Structure formats: C-alpha cells, structure tokens
Coordinates of C-alpha atoms and ligand atoms in Angstrom, one line a residue:
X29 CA -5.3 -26.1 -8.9
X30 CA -1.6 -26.6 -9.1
X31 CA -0.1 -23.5 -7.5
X32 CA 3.0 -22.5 -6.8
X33 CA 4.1 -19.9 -3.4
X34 CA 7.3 -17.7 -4.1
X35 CA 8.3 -16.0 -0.5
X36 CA 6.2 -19.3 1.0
X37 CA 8.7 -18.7 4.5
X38 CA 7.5 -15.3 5.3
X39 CA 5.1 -13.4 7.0
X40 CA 2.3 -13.1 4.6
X41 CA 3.7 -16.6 1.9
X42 CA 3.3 -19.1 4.7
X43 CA -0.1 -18.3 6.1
X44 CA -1.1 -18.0 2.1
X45 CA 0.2 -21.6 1.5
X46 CA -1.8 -23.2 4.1
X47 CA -4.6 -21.1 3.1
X48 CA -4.7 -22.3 -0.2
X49 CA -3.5 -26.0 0.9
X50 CA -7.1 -26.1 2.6
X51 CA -9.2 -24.8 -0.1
X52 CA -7.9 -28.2 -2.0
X53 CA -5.1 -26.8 -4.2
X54 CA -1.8 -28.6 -4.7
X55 CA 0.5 -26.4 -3.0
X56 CA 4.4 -26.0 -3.9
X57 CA 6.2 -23.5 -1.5
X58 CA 9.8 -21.4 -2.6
X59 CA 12.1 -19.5 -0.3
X60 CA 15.7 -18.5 -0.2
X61 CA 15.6 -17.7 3.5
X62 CA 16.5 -14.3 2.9
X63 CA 14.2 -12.8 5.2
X64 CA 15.5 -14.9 8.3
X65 CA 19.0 -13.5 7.3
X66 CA 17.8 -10.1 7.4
X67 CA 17.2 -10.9 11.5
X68 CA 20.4 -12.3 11.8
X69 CA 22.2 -8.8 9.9
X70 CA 20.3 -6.7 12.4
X71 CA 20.3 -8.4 15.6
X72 CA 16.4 -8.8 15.9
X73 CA 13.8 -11.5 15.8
X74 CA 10.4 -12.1 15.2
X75 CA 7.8 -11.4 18.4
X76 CA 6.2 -15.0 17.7
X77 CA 8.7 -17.7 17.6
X78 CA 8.5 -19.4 14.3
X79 CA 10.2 -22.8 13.2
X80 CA 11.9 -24.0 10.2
X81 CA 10.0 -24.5 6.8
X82 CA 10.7 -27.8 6.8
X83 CA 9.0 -28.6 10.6
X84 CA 6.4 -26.2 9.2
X85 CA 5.2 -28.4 6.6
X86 CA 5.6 -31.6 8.7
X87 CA 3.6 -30.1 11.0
X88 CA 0.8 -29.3 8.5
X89 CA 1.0 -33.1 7.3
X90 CA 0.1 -34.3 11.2
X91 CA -2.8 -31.5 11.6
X92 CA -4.4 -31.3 8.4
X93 CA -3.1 -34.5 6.4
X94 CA -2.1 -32.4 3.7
X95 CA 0.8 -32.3 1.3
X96 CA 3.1 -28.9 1.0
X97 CA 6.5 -29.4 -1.2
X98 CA 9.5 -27.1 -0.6
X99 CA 11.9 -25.9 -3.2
X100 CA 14.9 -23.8 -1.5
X101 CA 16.8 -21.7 -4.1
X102 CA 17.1 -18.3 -4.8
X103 CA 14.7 -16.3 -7.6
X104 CA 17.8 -14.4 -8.7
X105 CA 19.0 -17.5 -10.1
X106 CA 17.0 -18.1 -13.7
X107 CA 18.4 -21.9 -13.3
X108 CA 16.6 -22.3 -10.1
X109 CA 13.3 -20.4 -11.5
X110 CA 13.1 -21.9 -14.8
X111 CA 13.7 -25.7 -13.0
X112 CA 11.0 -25.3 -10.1
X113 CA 8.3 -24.0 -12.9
X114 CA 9.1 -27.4 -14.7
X115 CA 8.9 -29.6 -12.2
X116 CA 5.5 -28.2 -10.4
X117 CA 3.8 -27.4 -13.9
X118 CA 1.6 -24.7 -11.8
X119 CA -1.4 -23.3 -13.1
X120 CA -0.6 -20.2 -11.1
X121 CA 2.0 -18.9 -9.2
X122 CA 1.6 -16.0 -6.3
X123 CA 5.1 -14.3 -5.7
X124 CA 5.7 -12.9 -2.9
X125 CA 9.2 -12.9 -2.7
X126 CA 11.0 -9.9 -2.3
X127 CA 12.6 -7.8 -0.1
X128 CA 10.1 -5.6 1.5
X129 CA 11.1 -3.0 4.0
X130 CA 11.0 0.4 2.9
X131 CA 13.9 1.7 5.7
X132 CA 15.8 -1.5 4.9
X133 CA 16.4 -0.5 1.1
X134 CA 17.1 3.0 2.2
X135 CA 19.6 1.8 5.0
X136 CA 22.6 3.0 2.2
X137 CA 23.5 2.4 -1.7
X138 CA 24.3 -1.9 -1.0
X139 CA 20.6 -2.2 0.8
X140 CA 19.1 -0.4 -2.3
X141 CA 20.9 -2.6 -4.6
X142 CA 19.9 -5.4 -3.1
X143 CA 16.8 -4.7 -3.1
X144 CA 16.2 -3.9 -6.6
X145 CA 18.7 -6.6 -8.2
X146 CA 16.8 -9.2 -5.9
X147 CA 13.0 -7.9 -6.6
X148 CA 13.4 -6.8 -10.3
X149 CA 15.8 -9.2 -11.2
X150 CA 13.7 -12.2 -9.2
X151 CA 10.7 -11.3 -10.8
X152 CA 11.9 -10.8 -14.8
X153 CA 13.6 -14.8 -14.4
X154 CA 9.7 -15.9 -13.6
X155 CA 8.2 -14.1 -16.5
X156 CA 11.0 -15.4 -18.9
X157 CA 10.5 -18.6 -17.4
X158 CA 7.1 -18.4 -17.7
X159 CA 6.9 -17.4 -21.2
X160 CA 9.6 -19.9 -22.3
X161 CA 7.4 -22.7 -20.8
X162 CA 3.8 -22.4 -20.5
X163 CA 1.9 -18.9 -21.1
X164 CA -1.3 -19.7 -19.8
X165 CA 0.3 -19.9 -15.9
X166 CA -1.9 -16.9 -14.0
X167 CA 1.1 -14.6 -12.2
X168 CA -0.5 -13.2 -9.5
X169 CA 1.9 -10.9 -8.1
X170 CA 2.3 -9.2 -4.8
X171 CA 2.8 -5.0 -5.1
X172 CA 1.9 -2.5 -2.9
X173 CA -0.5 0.8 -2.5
X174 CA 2.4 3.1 -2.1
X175 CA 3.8 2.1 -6.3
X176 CA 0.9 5.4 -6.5
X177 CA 2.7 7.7 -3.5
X178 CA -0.5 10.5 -2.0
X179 CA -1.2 12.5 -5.3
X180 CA -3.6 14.9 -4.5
X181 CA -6.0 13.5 -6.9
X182 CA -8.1 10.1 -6.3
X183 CA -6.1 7.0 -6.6
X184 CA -7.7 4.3 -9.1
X185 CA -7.1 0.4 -9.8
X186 CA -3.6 0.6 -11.4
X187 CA -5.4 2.9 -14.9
X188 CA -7.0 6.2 -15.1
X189 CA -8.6 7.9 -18.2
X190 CA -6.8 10.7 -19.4
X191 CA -8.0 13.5 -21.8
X192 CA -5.3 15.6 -23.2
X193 CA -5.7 18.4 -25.7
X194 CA -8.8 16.9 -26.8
X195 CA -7.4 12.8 -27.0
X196 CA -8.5 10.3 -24.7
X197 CA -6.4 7.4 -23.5
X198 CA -6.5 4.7 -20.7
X199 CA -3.0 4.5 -19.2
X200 CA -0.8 3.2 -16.4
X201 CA -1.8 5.3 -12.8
X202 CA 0.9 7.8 -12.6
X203 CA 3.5 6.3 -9.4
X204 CA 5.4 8.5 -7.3
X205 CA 6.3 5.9 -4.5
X206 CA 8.3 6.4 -1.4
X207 CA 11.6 4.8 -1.2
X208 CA 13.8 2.4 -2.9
X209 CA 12.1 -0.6 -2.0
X210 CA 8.6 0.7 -3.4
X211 CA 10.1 1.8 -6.7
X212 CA 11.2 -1.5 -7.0
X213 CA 7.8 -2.4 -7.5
X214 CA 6.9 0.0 -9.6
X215 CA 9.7 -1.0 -12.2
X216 CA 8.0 -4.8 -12.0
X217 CA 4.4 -3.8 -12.9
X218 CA 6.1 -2.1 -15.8
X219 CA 7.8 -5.3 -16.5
X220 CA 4.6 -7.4 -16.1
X221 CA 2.5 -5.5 -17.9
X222 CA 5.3 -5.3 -21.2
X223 CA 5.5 -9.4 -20.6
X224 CA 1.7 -9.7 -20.9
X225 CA 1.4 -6.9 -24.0
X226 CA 4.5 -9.0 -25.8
X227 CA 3.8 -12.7 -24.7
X228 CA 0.5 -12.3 -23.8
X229 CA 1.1 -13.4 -20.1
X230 CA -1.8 -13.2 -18.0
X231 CA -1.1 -11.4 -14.6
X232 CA -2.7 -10.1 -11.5
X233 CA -0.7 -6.7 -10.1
X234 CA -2.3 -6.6 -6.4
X235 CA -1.6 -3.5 -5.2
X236 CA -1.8 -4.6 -1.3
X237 CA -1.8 -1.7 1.7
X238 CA 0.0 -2.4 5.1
X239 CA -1.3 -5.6 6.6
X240 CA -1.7 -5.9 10.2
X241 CA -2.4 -9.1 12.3
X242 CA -1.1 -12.3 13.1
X243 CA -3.2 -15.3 13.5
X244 CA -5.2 -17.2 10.9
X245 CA -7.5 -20.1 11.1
X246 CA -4.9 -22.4 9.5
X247 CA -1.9 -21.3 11.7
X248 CA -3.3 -21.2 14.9
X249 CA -4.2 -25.0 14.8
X250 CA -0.9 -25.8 16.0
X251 CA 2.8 -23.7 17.1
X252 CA 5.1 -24.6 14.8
X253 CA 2.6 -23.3 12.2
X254 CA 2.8 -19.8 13.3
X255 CA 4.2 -16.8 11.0
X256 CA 6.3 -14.5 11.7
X257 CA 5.5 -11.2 13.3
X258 CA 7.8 -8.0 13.5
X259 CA 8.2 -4.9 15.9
X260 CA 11.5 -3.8 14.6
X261 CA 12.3 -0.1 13.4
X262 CA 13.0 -1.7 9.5
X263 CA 10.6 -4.5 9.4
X264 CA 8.0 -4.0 11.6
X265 CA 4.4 -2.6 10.1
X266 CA 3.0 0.4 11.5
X267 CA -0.4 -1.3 13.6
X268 CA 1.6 -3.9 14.8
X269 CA 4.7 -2.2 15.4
X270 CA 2.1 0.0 17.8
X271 CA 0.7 -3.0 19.4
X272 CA 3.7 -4.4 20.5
X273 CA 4.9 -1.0 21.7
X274 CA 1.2 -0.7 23.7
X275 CA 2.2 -3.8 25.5
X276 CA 5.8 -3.3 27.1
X277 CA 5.1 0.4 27.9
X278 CA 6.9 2.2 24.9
X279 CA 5.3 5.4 23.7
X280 CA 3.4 4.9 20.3
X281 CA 5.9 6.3 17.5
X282 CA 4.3 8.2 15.6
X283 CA 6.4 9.5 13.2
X284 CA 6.4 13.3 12.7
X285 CA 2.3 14.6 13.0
X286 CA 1.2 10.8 11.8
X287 CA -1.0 12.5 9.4
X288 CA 0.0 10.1 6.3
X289 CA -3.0 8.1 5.5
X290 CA -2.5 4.5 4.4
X291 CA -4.9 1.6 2.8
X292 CA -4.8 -1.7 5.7
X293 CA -5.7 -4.7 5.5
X294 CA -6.2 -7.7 7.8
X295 CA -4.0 -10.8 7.0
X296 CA -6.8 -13.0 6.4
X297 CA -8.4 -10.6 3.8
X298 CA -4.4 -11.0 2.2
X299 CA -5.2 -14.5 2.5
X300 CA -8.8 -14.1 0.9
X301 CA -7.7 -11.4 -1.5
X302 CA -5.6 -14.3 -3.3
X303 CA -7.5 -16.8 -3.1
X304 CA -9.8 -14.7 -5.1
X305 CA -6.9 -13.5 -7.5
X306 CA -6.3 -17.1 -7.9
X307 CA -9.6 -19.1 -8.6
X308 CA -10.6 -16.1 -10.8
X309 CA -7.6 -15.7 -13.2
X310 CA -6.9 -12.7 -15.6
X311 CA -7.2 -13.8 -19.3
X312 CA -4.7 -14.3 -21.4
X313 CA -2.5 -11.4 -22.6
X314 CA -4.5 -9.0 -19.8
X315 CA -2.3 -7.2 -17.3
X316 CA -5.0 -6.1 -14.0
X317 CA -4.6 -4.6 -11.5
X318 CA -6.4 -5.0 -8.2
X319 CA -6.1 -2.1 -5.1
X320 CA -5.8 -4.7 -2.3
X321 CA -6.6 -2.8 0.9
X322 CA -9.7 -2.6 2.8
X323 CA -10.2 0.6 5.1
X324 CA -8.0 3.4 5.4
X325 CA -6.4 5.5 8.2
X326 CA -4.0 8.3 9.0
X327 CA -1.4 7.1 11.3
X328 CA -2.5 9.5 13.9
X329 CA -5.6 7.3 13.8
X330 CA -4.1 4.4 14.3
X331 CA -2.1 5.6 17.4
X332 CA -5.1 7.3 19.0
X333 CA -6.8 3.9 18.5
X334 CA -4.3 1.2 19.9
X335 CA -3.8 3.5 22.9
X336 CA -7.8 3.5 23.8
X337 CA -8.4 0.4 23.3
X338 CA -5.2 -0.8 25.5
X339 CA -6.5 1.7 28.1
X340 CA -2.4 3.4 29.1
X341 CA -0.3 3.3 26.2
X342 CA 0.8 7.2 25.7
X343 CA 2.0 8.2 22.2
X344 CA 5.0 10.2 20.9
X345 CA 5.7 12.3 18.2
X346 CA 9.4 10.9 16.5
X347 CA 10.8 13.5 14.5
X348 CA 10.1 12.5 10.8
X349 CA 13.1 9.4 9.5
X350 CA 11.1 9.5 6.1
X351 CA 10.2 12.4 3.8
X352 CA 6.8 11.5 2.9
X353 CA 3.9 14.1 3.2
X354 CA 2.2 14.5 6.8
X355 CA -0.9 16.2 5.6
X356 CA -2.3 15.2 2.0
X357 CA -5.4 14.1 0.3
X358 CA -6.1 10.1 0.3
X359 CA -8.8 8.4 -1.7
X360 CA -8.5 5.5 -3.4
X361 CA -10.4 2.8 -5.3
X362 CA -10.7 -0.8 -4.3
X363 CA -13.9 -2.3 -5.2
X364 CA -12.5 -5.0 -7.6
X365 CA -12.2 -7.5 -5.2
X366 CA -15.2 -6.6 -3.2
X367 CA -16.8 -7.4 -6.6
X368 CA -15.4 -10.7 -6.9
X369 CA -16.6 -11.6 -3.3
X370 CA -14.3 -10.0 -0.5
X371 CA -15.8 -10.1 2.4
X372 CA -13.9 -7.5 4.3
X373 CA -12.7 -7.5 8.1
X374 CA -12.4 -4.2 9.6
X375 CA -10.1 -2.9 12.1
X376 CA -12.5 -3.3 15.2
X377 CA -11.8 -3.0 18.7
X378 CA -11.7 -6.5 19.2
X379 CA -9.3 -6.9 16.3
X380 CA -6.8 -4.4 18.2
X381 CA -7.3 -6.2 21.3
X382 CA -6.3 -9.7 20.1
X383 CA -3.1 -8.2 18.2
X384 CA -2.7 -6.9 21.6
X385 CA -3.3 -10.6 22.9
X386 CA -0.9 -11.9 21.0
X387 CA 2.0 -9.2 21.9
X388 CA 0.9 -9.8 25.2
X389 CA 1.8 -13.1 24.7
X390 CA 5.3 -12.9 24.1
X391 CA 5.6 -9.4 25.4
X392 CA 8.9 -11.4 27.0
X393 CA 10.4 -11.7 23.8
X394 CA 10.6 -8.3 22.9
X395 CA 13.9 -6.3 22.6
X396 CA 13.1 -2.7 23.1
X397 CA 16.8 -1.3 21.5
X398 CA 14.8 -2.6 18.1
X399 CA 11.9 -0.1 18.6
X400 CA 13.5 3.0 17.7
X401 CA 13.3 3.9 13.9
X402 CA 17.3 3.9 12.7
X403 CA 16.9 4.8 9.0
X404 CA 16.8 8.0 8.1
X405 CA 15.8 8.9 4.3
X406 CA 17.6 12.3 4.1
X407 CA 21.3 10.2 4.8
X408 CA 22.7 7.9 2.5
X409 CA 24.3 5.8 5.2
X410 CA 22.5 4.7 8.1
X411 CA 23.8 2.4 10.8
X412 CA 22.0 -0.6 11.6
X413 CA 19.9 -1.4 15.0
X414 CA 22.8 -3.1 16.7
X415 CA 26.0 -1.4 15.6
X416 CA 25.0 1.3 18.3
X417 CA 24.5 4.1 15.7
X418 CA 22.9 7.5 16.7
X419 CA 19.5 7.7 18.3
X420 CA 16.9 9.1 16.0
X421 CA 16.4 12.0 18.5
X422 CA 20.1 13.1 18.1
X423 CA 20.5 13.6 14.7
X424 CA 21.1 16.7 12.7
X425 CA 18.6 18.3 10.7
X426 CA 19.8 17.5 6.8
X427 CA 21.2 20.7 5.1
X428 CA 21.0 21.1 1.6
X429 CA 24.5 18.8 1.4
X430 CA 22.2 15.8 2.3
X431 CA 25.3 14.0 4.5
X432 CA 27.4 16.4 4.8
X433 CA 27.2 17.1 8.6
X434 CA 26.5 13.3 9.2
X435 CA 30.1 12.8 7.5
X436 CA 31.3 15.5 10.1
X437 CA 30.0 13.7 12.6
X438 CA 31.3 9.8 11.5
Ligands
NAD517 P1 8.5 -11.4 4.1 O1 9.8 -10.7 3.9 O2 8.1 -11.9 5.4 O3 8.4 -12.6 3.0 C1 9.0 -12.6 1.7 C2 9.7 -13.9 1.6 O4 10.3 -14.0 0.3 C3 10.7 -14.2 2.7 O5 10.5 -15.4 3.3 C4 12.0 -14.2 1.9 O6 13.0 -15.1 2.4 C5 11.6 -14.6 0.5 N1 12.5 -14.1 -0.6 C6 12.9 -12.8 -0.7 N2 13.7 -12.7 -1.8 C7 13.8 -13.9 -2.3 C8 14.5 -14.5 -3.5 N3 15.2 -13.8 -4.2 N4 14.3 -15.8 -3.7 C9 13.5 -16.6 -2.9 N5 12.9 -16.1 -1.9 C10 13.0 -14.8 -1.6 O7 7.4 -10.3 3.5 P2 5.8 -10.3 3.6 O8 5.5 -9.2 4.6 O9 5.3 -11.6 3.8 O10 5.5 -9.7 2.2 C11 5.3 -10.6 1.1 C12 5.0 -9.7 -0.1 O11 3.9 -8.9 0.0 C13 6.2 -8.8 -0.5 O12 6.4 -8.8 -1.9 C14 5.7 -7.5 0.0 O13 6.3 -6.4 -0.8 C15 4.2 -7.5 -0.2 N6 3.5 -6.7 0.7 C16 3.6 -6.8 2.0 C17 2.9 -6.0 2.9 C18 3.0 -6.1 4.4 O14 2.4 -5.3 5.1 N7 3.7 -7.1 4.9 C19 2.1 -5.0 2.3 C20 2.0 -4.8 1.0 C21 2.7 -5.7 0.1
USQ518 N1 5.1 4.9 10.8 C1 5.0 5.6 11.9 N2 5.5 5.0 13.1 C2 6.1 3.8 13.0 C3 6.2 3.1 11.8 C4 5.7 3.6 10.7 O1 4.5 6.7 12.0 O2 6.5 3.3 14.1 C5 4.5 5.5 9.5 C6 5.5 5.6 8.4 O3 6.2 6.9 8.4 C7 4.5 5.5 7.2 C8 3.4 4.6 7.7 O4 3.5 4.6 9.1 O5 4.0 6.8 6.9 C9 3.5 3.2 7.2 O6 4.8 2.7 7.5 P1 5.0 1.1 7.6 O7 6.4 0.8 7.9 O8 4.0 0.4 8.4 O9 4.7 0.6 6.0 P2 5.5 0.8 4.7 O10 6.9 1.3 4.9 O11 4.7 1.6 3.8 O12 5.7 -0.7 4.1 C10 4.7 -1.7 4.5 C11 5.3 -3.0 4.0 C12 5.6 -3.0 2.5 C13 4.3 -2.7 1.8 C14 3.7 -1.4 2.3 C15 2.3 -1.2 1.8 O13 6.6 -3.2 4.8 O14 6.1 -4.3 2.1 O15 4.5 -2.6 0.4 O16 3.5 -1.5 3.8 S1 1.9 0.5 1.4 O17 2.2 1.3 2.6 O18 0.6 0.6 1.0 O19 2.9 0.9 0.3

C-alpha cells in the first residue's frame, strides 16, 4: 500500500515508517521538526543520539535497499497538507503528528495554544484535504487512553450503550482527560468522527496508552536509525523516564502515592498495532475506535518494578505536579486488536532490563537538572527546565487563588 507517515521524525513515526517500509508498503514520511525544537526551547536532548531525517532514510536505503520519501512542511499549513496528499496519492495515512507532552501544554496559556492550534488545527487541514481529494484514504489516527480520564466505571472501545429513562443508544465514551494536550485529542476524535458521519471518511481513532521502550528490529540494524528516547520532566514517559533514573542513581519519581493506573504498551506492539490498523481498514463512512494498550499498571507498580529488577535503585515520593486522582478504579477494554491478530509483548523482567541496557548505554549522556518534574498543573505559569525556576519541592501549596502566592513570589 501507498502510505503516508505524519510525525515520521519522532519517537514512535520513525520506527513506524521503517516498520511499515519492511512489510512492503511504499512509505512517504512528514515532519515539521517541531519536536527537535522543543529540545532546543528547553535545554534537553534525547538519551539515544539520533540523526537527521534525511541521513535517516539514506541510511535505510544502504541497510535495507528500501525507498522512504520525505516531505518537510508544517500540518498547520492546509497548502502544505492538501499538496503532499496529491502528490503521494496514499491509500492511508497514520498521523502522528502533534504535540504530545501533557506538562508541556500546561507549561502556561502560549504552550496550551500551541498545542491545540497545532493538533486540532493540523488534524481538520488532513480531513479537508482528504475529503476534497480522495474519500476512500483510511486515516488512521494516533489518540491516547487518557481522551477517557479514570471514571469509576469500566472504560470501553471509544462507545458504550446507554439506557436512559427507558431509551437505548450507542454513543461516544464519555472523556474527562487530563490536561490540555489530551483534550486536544479529544476535540479531534470529535472532528473525525463528524468528518466520517458527513463525508463518509473512513477512520481509525487508536486510543494508544503510554509506550515504553526503545529498540525495534528495524532500527537497531544500524545507528543512525535509532529513535529518539526521552528522560526529561516534560517529555519523558513514565517507564522510561524510571529507567533512566535507575541507571545514574536518581530516586524513582513517583509522583504523589503513584497510585494512578495506566494502559502501556511496548513500542513494537505501537508498531504492530498499525500495521494492523492499516492492512485492515475501517469501511467507508465508519468512525472505530480501537483501545491500543496492552497490560496495565499503577505507577507505584512500575517503580517497585524497575527498582527490583535493577537490584539499588531507591524510589521517592514527589509531591503531586498534576491533579489527577491517586487512588481510582481502572478497567478498560482492548480486545479489538487482539482480535485482529496482536500478539502482545508484556512488560517482563527482561524487557525492564534491556530498557535498562540501553540507559545504561548512554547513561553519559544524561543531564540530571532535566529529571525533576517543572510543571505544575495548579499554576498557570511554569518556568521551563533551564531558566532555573523553582524546584518542585519548594513550591507553595495552591490556595484557592490558583497563582496567587506564585505571583507573590515572581
Ligand atoms: P513525538 O513528538 O516524538 O513525534 C511527533 C512528531 O510529529 C514529531 O517529530 C514532530 O516534529 C511532528 N509534528 C508535530 N506537529 C507537527 C506539525 N504541525 N506538522 C508536522 N509535523 C509535526 O511524539 P511520539 O511519542 O512519537 O507520539 C506520536 C503520536 O502518538 C502523538 O500523536 C502522541 O500523542 C501519540 N501517543 C504517544 C504516546 C507515547 O507514549 N509516546 C502514547 C499515546 C499516544
Ligand atoms: N508520573 C510519575 N512520575 C514521573 C512521570 C510520570 O509518577 O516521573 C506519572 C504521572 O503523574 C501520570 C503517569 O505517570 O500519572 C503517566 O505520566 P506520563 O508522563 O508517562 O504519561 P502522560 O502524561 O499520560 O502522556 C504519555 C504521552 C502522551 C500519551 C499518554 C498516553 O506523553 O502522548 O497520550 O502517555 S495516556 O497516559 O494513556 O493518556
């Protein structure tokens, strides 16, 4: 198939494209570069050294002979969208690209801006362009668990049958997400799914968890294939974020009693979960939803684990940056990809020790001022990592004011 990669520079878009470049697709890659700016803003880096997109796909062309074309331009532009749809003709396009920190959208009122404008807006100039040129294009789209927040009720794929004084109905799962950056994906499923009721768009919502991990069988075949992996306080994922901190000696930061509970997933079942997505398309007009995760664990869990199976890593309780609930009910579906053939793999030991291996690895690389968490949800201006701002452990319980004392303090 002819497929098209939006966010094909990042973490989880790079590792996808090669991943689908193997299975025999014709692979087209997008990127603005946005995320690499987001180092530069903050004064961080990725733990694994990673090269430029366009050594990336030369690279790819000397180890596996394959052909990967690169289209730099931004999504927010609906010039740029509508001519790289044209000129690839895919027959499906997986869009990863958007900002996707939660703490980086709640740094202050700009970062939450940004992040909306550049997600919403990114994503309604594909389904425009889409619809404008060719409606049978499959949108697989990336979203995230946390669009449903930890309702104390069990989660289900992206519907749930509702009987109200005495009517029945199937509607959208109720969302209560987290922060800025995950409502922004809850307004896009509720674009999606209005573009595939109006146009009759096919689309694939995948609801992914946090996915931890680093390697896959495509990138480690040669360096300057490798993706990105992050340890920061805004960009780094809780498991490997834990990892990394294992490794150099940092206490595990948990934050408040870790008991939020969260769907993971290895990268290579991201990898597998849209390949799947992708070779079995939604039919035309259908908006589905798929809860991409494959185990779930409290982040308590996930501390007690890493520090185990490293043998000395101690853990510490961070008073809470976010307000999310520490102690709540979590179930949630995910058996529609396991029915299409996913082939799960679980958080084992041996999977924690070789994401230890590879923080071990470039343990040299890692700047421990980026550790500590910098964003707190209660303010509505945070300093960033290197601006020297406030450590986490200094700052003021909110009062009712929100920023009021922070403002005394500034
Ligand atoms: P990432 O930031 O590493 O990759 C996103 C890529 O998109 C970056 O290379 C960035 O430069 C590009 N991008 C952003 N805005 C763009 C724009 N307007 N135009 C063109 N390119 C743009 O993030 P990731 O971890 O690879 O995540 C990819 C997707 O998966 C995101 O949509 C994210 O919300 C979702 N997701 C990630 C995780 C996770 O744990 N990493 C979990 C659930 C969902
Ligand atoms: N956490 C800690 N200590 C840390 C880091 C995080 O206790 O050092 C906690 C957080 O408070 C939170 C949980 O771990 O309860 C997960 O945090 P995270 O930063 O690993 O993940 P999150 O902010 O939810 O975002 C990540 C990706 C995002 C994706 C989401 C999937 O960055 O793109 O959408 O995971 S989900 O969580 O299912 O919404």
């Amino acid at each position: 198939m002819k497929i098209l990669v939006l966010g094909g520079d990042g973490y989880l878009g790079w590792p996808t494209a090669l991943y689908l470049s193997r299975r025999g697709h014709e692979v087209s890659v997008v990127d603005n570069f946005a995320r690499r700016q987001y180092d530069f803003e903050m004064g961080v880096d990725t733990l694994v050294p990673i090269v430029q997109l366009q050594r990336r796909v030369r690279a790819w062309k000397e180890v596996s002979g394959l052909e990967v074309t690169t289209y730099v331009g931004d999504l927010t532009d609906p010039a740029f969208v509508s001519h790289v749809l044209a000129s690839t003709a895919p027959e499906a396009v997986v869009h990863f690209a958007e900002q996707r920190s939660a703490p980086y959208s709640m740094i202050d009122q700009k970062h939450a801006v940004y992040t909306q404008v550049n997600n919403v807006v990114g994503t309604l100039n594909l389904l425009y362009a889409i619809a404008e040129q060719d409606r049978d294009i499959h949108l697989v789209k990336l979203g995230t668990m946390g669009e449903y927040g930890t309702p104390n009720i069990d989660i289900e794929e992206g519907f749930i049958e509702i009987t109200h004084r005495g009517r029945t109905d199937v509607l959208p799962y109720p969302k209560q997400p987290g922060s800025f950056y995950h409502l922004s994906k809850v307004h896009d499923s509720a674009n999606i799914m209005f573009a595939c009721r109006i146009w009759g768009l096919r689309a694939t919502d995948l609801n992914q968890g946090i996915v931890y991990g680093q390697e896959t069988e495509e990138t480690v075949l040669h360096p300057d294939l490798a993706t990105r992996f992050d340890y920061d306080g805004v960009f780094g994922t809780v498991l490997n974020r834990f990892c990394v901190q294992a490794v150099i000696g940092h206490p595990l930061t948990v934050y408040g009693t870790g008991g939020q509970t969260r769907g993971m997933l290895n990268i290579l079942d991201t990898l597998a979960c849209v390949g799947l997505a992708v070779e079995h398309p939604a039919d035309a007009g259908e908006y589905r939803v798929f809860n991409q995760f494959t185990e779930s664990f409290s982040v308590a869990d996930m501390a007690a684990m890493v520090a185990r199976v490293h043998g000395s890593a101690e853990v510490t309780n961070v008073p809470a940056p976010r307000v999310e609930k520490e102690s709540h009910y979590y179930r949630a579906a995910h058996t529609k990809l396991l029915d299409l053939g996913l082939v799960p793999h679980l958080l084992t030991d041996d999977v924690v020790r070789s994401l230890l291996g590879v923080a071990e690895r470039y343990r040299d690389r890692v700047n421990p001022e980026a550790i500590r968490p910098t964003v707190n949800w209660r303010q509505t201006t945070n300093r960033l990592v290197t601006s020297g701002g406030p450590d986490m452990h200094d700052l003021p319980e909110p009062d009712d004011a929100g920023n009021a004392r922070v403002a005394e303090r500034a």
